[in-house]
Tab-separated table of C-alpha atoms and ligand atoms in Angstrom:
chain	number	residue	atom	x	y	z
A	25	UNK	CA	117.393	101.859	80.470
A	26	UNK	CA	118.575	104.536	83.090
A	27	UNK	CA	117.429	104.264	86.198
A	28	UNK	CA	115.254	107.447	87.563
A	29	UNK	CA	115.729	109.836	89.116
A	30	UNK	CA	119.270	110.608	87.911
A	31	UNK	CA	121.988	111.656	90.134
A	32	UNK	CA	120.665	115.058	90.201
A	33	UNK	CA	117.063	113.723	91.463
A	34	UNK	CA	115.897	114.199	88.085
A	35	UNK	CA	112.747	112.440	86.666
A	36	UNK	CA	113.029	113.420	82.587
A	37	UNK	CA	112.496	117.299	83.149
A	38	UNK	CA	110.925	116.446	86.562
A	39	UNK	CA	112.172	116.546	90.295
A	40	UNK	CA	115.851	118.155	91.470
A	41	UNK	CA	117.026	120.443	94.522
A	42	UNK	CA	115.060	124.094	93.957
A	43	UNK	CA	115.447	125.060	97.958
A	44	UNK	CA	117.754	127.916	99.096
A	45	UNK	CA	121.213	127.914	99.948
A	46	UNK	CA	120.490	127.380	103.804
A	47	UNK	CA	118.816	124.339	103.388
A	48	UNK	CA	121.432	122.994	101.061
A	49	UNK	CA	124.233	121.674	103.788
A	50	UNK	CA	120.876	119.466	105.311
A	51	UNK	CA	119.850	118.767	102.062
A	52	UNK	CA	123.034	117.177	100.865
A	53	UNK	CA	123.834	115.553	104.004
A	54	UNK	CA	120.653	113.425	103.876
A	55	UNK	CA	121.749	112.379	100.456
A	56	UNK	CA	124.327	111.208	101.311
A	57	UNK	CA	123.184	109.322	104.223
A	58	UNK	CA	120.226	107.924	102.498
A	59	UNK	CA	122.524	106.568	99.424
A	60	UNK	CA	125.255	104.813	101.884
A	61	UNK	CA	123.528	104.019	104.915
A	62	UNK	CA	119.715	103.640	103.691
A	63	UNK	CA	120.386	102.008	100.840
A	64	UNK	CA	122.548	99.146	102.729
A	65	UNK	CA	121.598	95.570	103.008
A	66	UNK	CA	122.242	96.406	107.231
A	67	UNK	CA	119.270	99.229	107.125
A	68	UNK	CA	117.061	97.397	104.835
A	69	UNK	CA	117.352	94.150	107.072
A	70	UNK	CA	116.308	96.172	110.390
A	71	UNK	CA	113.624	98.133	108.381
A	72	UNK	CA	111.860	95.164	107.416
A	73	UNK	CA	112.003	94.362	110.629
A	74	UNK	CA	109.944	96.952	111.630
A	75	UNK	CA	107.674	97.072	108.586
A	76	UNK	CA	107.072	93.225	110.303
A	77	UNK	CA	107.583	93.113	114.010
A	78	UNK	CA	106.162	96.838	114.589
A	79	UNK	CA	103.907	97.955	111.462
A	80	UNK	CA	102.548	94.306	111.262
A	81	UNK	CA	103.120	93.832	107.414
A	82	UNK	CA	103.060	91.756	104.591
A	83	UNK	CA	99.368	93.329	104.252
A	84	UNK	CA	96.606	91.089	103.034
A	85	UNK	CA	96.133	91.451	99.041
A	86	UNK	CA	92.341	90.553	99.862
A	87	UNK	CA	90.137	89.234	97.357
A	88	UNK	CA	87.008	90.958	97.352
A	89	UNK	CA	84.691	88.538	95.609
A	90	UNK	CA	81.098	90.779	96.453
A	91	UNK	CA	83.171	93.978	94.875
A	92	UNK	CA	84.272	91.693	91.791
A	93	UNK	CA	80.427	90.940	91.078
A	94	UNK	CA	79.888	94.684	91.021
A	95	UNK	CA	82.519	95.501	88.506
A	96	UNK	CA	82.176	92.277	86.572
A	97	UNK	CA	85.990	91.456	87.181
A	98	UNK	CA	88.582	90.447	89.540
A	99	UNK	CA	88.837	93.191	92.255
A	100	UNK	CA	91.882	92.526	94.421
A	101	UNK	CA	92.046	94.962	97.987
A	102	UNK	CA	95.739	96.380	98.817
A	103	UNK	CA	94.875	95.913	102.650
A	104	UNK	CA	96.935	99.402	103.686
A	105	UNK	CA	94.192	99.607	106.043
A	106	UNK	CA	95.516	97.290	108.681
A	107	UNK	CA	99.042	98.711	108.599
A	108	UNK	CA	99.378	99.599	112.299
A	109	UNK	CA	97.648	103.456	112.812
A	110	UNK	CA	95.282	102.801	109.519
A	111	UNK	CA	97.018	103.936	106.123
A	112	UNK	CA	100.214	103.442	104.405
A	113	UNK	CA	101.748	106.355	105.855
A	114	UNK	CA	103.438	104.417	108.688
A	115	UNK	CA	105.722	102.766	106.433
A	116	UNK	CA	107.526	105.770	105.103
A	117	UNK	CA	107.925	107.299	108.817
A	118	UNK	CA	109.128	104.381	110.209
A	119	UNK	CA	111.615	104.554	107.366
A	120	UNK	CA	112.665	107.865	107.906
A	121	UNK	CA	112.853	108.272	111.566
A	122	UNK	CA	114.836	104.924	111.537
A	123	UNK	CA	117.448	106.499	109.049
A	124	UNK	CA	117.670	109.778	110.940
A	125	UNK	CA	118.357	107.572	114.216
A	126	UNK	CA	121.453	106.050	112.198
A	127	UNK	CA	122.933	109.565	111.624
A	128	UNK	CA	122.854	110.516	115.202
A	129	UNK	CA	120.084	113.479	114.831
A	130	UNK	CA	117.716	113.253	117.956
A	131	UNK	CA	115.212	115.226	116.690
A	132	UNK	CA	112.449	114.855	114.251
A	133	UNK	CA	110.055	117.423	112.860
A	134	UNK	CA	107.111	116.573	110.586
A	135	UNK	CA	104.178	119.549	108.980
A	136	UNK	CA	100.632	117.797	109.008
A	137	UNK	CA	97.381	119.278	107.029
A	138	UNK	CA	94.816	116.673	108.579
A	139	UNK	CA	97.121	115.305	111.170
A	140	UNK	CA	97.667	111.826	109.622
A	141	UNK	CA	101.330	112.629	109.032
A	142	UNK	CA	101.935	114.265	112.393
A	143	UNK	CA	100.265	111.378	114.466
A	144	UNK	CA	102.335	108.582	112.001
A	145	UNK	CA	105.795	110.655	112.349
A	146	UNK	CA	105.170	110.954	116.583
A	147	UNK	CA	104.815	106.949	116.484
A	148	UNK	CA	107.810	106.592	115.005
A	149	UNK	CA	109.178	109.477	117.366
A	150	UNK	CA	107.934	106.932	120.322
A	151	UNK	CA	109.441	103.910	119.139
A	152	UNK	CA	112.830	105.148	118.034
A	153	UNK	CA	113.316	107.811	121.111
A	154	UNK	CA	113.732	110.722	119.360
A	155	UNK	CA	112.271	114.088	120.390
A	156	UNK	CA	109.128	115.059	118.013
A	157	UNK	CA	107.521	118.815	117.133
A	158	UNK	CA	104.818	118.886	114.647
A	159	UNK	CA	103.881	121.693	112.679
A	160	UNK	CA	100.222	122.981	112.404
A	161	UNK	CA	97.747	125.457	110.848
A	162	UNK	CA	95.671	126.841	113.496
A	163	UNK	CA	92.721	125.864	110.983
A	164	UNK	CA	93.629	122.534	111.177
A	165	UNK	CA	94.355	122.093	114.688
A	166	UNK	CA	90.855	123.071	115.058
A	167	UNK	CA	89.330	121.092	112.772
A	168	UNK	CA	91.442	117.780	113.496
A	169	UNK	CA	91.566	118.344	117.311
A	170	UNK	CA	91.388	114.638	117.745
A	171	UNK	CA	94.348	114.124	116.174
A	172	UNK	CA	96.547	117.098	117.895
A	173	UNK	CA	95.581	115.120	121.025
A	174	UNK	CA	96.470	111.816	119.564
A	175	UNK	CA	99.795	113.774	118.975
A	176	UNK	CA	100.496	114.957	122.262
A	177	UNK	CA	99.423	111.177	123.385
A	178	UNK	CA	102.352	109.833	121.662
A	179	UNK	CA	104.596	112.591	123.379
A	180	UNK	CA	105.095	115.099	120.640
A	181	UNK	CA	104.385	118.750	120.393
A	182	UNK	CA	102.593	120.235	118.618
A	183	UNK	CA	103.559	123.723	117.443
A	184	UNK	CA	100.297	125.866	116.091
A	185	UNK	CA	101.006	128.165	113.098
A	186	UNK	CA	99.428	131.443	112.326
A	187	UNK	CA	100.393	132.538	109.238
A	188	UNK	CA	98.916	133.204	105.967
A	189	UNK	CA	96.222	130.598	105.155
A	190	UNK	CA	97.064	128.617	108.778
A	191	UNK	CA	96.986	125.196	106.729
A	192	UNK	CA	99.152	122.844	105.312
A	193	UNK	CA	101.296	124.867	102.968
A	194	UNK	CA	102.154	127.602	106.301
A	195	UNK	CA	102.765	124.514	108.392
A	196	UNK	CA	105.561	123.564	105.340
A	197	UNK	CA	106.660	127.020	105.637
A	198	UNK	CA	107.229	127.105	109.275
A	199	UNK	CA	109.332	123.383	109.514
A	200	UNK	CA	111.461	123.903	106.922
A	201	UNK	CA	112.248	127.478	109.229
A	202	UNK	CA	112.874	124.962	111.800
A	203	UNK	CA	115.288	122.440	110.225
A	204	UNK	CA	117.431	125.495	108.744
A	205	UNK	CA	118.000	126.170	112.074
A	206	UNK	CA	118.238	122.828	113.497
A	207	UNK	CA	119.351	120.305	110.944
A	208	UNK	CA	122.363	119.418	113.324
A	209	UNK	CA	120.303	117.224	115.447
A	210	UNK	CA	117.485	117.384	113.604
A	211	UNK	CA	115.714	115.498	110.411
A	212	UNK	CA	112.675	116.734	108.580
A	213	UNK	CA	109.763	113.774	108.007
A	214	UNK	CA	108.660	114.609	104.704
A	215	UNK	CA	105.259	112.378	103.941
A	216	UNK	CA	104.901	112.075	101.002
A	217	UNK	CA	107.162	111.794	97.050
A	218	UNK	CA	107.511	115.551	97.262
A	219	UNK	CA	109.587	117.896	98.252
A	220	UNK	CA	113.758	118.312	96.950
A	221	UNK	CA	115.801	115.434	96.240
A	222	UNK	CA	116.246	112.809	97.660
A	223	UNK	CA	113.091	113.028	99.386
A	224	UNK	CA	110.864	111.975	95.988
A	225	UNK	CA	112.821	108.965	95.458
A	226	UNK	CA	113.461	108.045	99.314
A	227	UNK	CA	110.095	108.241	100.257
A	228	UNK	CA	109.145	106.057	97.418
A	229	UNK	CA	111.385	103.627	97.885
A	230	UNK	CA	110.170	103.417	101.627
A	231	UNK	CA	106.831	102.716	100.251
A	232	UNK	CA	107.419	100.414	97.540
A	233	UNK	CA	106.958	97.663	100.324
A	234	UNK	CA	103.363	97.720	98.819
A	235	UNK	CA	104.139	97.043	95.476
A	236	UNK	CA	106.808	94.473	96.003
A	237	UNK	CA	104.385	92.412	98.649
A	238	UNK	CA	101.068	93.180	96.093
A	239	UNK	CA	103.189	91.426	93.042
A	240	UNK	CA	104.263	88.205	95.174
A	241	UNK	CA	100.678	87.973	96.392
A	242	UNK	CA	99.119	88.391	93.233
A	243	UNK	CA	101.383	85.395	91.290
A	244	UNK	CA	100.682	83.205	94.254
A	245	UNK	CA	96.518	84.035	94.368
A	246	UNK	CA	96.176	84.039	90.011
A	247	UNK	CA	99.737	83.101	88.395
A	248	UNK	CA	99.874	86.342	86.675
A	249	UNK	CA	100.647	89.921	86.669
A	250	UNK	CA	97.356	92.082	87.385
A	251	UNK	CA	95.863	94.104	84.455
A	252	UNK	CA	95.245	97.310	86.314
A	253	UNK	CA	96.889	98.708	89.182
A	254	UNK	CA	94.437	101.348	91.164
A	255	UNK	CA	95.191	104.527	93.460
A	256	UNK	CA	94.554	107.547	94.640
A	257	UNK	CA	96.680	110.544	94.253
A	258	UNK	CA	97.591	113.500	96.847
A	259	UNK	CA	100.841	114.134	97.031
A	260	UNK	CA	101.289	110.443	95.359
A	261	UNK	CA	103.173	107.733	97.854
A	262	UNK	CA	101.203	105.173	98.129
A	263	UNK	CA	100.311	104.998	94.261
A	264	UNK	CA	103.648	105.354	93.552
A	265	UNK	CA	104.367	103.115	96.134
A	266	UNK	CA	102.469	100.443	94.437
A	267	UNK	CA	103.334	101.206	91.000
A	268	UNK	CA	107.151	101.526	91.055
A	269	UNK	CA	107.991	97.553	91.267
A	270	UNK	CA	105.650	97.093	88.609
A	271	UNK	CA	107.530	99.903	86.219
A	272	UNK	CA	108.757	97.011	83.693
A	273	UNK	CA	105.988	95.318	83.609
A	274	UNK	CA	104.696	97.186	80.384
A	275	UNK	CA	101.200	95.145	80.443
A	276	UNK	CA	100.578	96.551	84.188
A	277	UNK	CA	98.505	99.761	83.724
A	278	UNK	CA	98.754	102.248	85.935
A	279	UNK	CA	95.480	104.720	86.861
A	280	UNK	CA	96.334	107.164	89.597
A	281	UNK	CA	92.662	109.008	90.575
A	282	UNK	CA	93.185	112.474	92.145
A	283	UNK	CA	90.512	114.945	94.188
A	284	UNK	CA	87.708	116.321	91.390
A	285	UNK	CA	85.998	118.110	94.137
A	286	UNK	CA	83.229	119.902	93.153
A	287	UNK	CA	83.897	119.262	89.783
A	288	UNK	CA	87.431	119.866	87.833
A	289	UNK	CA	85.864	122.629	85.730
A	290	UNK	CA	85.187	124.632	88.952
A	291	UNK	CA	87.454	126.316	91.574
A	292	UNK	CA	87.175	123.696	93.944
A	293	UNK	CA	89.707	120.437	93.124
A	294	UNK	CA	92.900	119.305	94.463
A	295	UNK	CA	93.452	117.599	90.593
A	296	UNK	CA	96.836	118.915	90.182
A	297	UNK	CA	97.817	116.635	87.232
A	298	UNK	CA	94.668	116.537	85.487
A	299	UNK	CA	94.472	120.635	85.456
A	300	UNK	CA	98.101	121.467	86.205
A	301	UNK	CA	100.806	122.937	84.931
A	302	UNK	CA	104.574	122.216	85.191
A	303	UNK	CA	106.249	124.929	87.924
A	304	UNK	CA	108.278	125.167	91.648
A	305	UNK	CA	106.756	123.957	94.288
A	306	UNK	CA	108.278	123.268	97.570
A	307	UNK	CA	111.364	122.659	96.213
A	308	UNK	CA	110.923	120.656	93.175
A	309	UNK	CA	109.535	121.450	89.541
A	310	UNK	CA	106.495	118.915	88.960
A	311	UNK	CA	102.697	119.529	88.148
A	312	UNK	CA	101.696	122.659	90.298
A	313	UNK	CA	97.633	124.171	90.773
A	314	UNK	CA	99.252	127.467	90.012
A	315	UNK	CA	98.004	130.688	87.427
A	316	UNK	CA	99.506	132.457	85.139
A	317	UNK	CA	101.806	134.229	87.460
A	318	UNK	CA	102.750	131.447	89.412
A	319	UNK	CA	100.261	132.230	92.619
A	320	UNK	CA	99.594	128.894	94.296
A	321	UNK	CA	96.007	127.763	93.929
A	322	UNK	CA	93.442	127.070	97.059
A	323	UNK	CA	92.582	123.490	97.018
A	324	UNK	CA	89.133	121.282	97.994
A	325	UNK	CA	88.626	117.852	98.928
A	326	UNK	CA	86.425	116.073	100.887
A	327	UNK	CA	89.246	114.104	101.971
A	328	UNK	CA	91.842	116.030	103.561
A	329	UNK	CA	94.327	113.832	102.816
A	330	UNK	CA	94.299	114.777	98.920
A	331	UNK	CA	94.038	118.416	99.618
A	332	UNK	CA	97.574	119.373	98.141
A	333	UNK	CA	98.545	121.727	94.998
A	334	UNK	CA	101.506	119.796	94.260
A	335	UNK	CA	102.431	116.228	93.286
A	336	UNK	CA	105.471	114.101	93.048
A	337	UNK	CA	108.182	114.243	90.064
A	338	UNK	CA	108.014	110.830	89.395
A	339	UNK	CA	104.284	111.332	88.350
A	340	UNK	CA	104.244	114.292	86.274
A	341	UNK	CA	107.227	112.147	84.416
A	342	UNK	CA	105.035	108.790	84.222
A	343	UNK	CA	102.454	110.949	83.019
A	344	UNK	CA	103.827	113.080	80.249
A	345	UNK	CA	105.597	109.634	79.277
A	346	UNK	CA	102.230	107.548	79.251
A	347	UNK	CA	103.342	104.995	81.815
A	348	UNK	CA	100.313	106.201	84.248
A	349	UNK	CA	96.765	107.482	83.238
A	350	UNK	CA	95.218	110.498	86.120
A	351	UNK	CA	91.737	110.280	86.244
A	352	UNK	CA	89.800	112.377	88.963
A	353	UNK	CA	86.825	111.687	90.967
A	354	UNK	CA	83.879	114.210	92.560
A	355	UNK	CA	83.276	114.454	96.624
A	356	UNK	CA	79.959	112.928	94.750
A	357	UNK	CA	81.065	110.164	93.467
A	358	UNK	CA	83.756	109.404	96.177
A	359	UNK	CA	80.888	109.345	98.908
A	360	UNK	CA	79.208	106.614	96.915
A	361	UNK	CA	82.249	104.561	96.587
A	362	UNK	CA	82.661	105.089	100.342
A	363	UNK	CA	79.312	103.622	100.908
A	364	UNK	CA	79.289	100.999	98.467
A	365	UNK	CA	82.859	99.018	99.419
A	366	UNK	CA	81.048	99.437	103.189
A	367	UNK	CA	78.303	97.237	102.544
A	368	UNK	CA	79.169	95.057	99.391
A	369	UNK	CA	82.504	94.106	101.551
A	370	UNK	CA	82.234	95.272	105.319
A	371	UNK	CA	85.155	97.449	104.686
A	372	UNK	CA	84.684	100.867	105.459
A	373	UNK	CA	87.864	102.574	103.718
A	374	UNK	CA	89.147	106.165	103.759
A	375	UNK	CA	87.843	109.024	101.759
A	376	UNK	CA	91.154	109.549	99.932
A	377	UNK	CA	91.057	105.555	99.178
A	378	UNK	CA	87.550	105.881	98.244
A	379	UNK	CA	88.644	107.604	94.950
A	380	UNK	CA	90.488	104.749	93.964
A	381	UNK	CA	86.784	103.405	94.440
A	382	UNK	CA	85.119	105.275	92.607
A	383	UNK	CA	87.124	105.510	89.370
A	384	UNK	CA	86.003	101.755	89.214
A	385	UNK	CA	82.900	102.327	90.058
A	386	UNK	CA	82.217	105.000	87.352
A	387	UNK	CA	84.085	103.247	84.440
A	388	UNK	CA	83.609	99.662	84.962
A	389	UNK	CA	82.811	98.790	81.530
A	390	UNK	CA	86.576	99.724	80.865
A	391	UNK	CA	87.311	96.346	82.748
A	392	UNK	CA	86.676	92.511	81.283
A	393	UNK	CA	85.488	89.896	82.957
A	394	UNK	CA	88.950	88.200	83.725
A	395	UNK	CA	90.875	91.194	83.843
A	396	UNK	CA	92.467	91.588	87.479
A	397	UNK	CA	92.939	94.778	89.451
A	398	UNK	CA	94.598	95.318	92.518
A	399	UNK	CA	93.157	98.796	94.366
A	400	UNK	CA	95.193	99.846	96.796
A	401	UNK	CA	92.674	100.676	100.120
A	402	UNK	CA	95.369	103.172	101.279
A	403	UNK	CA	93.830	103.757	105.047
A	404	UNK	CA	90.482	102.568	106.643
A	405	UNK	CA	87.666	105.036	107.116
A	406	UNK	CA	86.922	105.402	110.769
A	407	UNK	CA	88.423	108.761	110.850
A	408	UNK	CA	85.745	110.475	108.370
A	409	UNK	CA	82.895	108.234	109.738
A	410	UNK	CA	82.264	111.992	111.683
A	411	UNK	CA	82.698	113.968	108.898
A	412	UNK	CA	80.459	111.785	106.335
A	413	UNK	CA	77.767	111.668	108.662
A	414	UNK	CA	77.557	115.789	109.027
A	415	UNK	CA	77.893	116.469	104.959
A	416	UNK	CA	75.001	113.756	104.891
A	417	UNK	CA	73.124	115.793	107.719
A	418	UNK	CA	73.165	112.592	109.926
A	419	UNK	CA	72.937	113.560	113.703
A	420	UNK	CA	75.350	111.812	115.636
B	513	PLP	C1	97.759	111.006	103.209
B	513	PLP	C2	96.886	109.962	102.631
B	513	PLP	C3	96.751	109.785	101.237
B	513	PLP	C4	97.386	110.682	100.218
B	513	PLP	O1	98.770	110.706	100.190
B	513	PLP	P1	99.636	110.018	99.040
B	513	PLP	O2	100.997	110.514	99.327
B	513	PLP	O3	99.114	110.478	97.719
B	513	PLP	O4	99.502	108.550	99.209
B	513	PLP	C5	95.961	108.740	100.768
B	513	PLP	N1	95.305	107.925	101.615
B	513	PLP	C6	95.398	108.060	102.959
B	513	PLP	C7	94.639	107.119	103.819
B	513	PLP	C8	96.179	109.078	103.518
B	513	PLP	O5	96.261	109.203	104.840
């Protein structure tokens, strides 16, 4: 079997370079860095100890026995949630900021929708000394003021932009401006398996810490490979994350659960492989919320974190190839998820985790009494605790 992507950061028809020629010389010089130096038993040895020392991994692979009783099988937690700053993100910026350290940039610039990104690339920033600028909507800054503080905290700054929709997709805009400019001392923090090659593949490979830890857990808790593995879907890291070291494991299914919004039959979803179709989008051709002339769809989540028209190659090729099953779930459903793993387990997880969740939740007569799943509770919840509480009309 070949191993994916190809050389050309292929996935099947998925993935490759579509970026302009000024971003190529950056481009190609972070291929080449992240095939010799990131890929070398000296990087991997000082990443992990990072991931250990500084992120505070392995994870727990928690057993969540009140959960199980709900479902009627064996419901195993990915604990992402204690990852030092609250979600799996950490893992992929600690990769990358370490990598750009080891070719001499001294710069890093990172875009951020909710600011979960931006606050987990300026941590990284701190620890390695590098300079940081994070890129903004002015919509967001004002809705996730907490975190532009949090940013500024960590001794970034935080650059507000104006233009077109001022959200996530202008803030892309505006730092890959930057790094055309800059790429000399600079490296671009991607967060998630988007973007050109070799981000799709790098940034999965930075993540697939999850997998690799959930599989030894798993053998030592039951003796066998789980049935199911369960995540949610934005831009797809930490399901792809989990599912890549489990990619021969033919008996492992795979259910990634994207952002139904108000419903997938409505305007309002962030489902991009469930109602998709194949195009360009920030420089690679996967799944895209597009119409018929290519004009990017508007997005809606309850979670911001899942609020994305795009989603990694490597998915739209698992999924045309049958490896992986998308499923979506409703705000609706996703706030009852949110509230249910709360009290049945004490464990109040994120709203973009909380889809994971709910697909469960909704279909659990798919699952058998011994069969054994391992969710993956990608960050903990205390940052929508605010948010739930004013869609529920809660006074705080
Ligand atoms: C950003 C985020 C996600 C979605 O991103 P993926 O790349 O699809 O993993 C999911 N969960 C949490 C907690 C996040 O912060």
């Amino acid at each position: 079997m070949i191993r994916l992507p190809d050389r050309k950061g292929r996935f099947g028809i998925y993935g490759g370079k579509f970026a302009p020629e000024t971003l190529m010389a950056p481009i190609e010089q972070l291929e080449n860095a992240y095939f010799s130096i990131g890929r070398s038993r000296q990087f991997r040895k000082e990443f992990s100890y990072y991931l250990k020392q500084y992120v505070g991994r392995p994870t727990p692979l928690y057993f969540a026995s009140n959960l199980s009783e709900i479902i009627s099988c064996k419901v195993y937690l990915k604990r992402e949630d204690l990852a030092f700053t609250g979600a799996h993100k950490i893992n992929n910026t600690v990769g990358q900021v370490l990598l750009a350290k080891k070719m001499g940039k001294t710069r890093v610039i990172a875009e951020t929708g909710a600011g979960q990104h931006g606050v987990a690339t300026a941590t990284a920033a701190a620890l390695f000394k590098m300079k940081c600028e994070i890129y903004m909507g002015e919509v967001d800054m004002q809705r996730q003021a907490l975190n532009v503080y949090r940013m500024k905290l960590l001794g970034a700054k935080v650059t507000c932009v104006k233009s077109g929709s001022r959200t996530l997709k202008d803030a892309i805009n505006e730092a890959m401006r930057d790094w055309i400019s800059s790429f000399k001392d600079t490296h671009y923090v991607i967060g998630t398996v988007v973007g050109f090659h070799p981000f799709p593949v790098m940034v999965r490979d930075f993540q697939s810490v999850i997998g690799k830890e959930a599989k030894k857990q798993i053998l030592k808790a039951e003796g066998r490979l789980p049935d199911f593995l369960i995540a949610c879907v934005g831009g797809g890291s930490n399901s792809m994350g989990l599912f890549f070291p489990f990619f021969r494991n033919k008996n492992v299914k795979f259910i990634g659960v994207e952002a139904a919004g108000k419903g997938i039959d409505t305007d309002f979803h962030a489902a991009t492989l469930c109602r998709g179709t194949p195009g360009i989008l920030h420089g690679n051709f996967s799944y895209v919320l597009q119409d018929k002339e290519g004009q990017i769809h508007p997005t809606h989540s309850v979670s911001a974190g899942l609020d994305y028209p795009g989603i990694g190659p490597e998915h739209s090729y698992y999924k045309d190839t049958g490896r992986a099953e998308y499923y979506a779930a409703t705000d609706q459903q996703v706030l009852k998820a949110f509230h249910i793993l709360s009290e049945a387990e004490g464990i109040i997880p994120a709203l973009e985790s909380s889809h994971a969740l709910a697909y469960m939740i909704e279909n659990k007569n798919r699952f058998k009494q011994d069969d054994i799943v391992i969710v993956c509770l990608s960050g903990r919840g205390d940052k929508d605790v605010n948010e739930v509480a004013r869609i529920e009309g809660i006074p705080l």
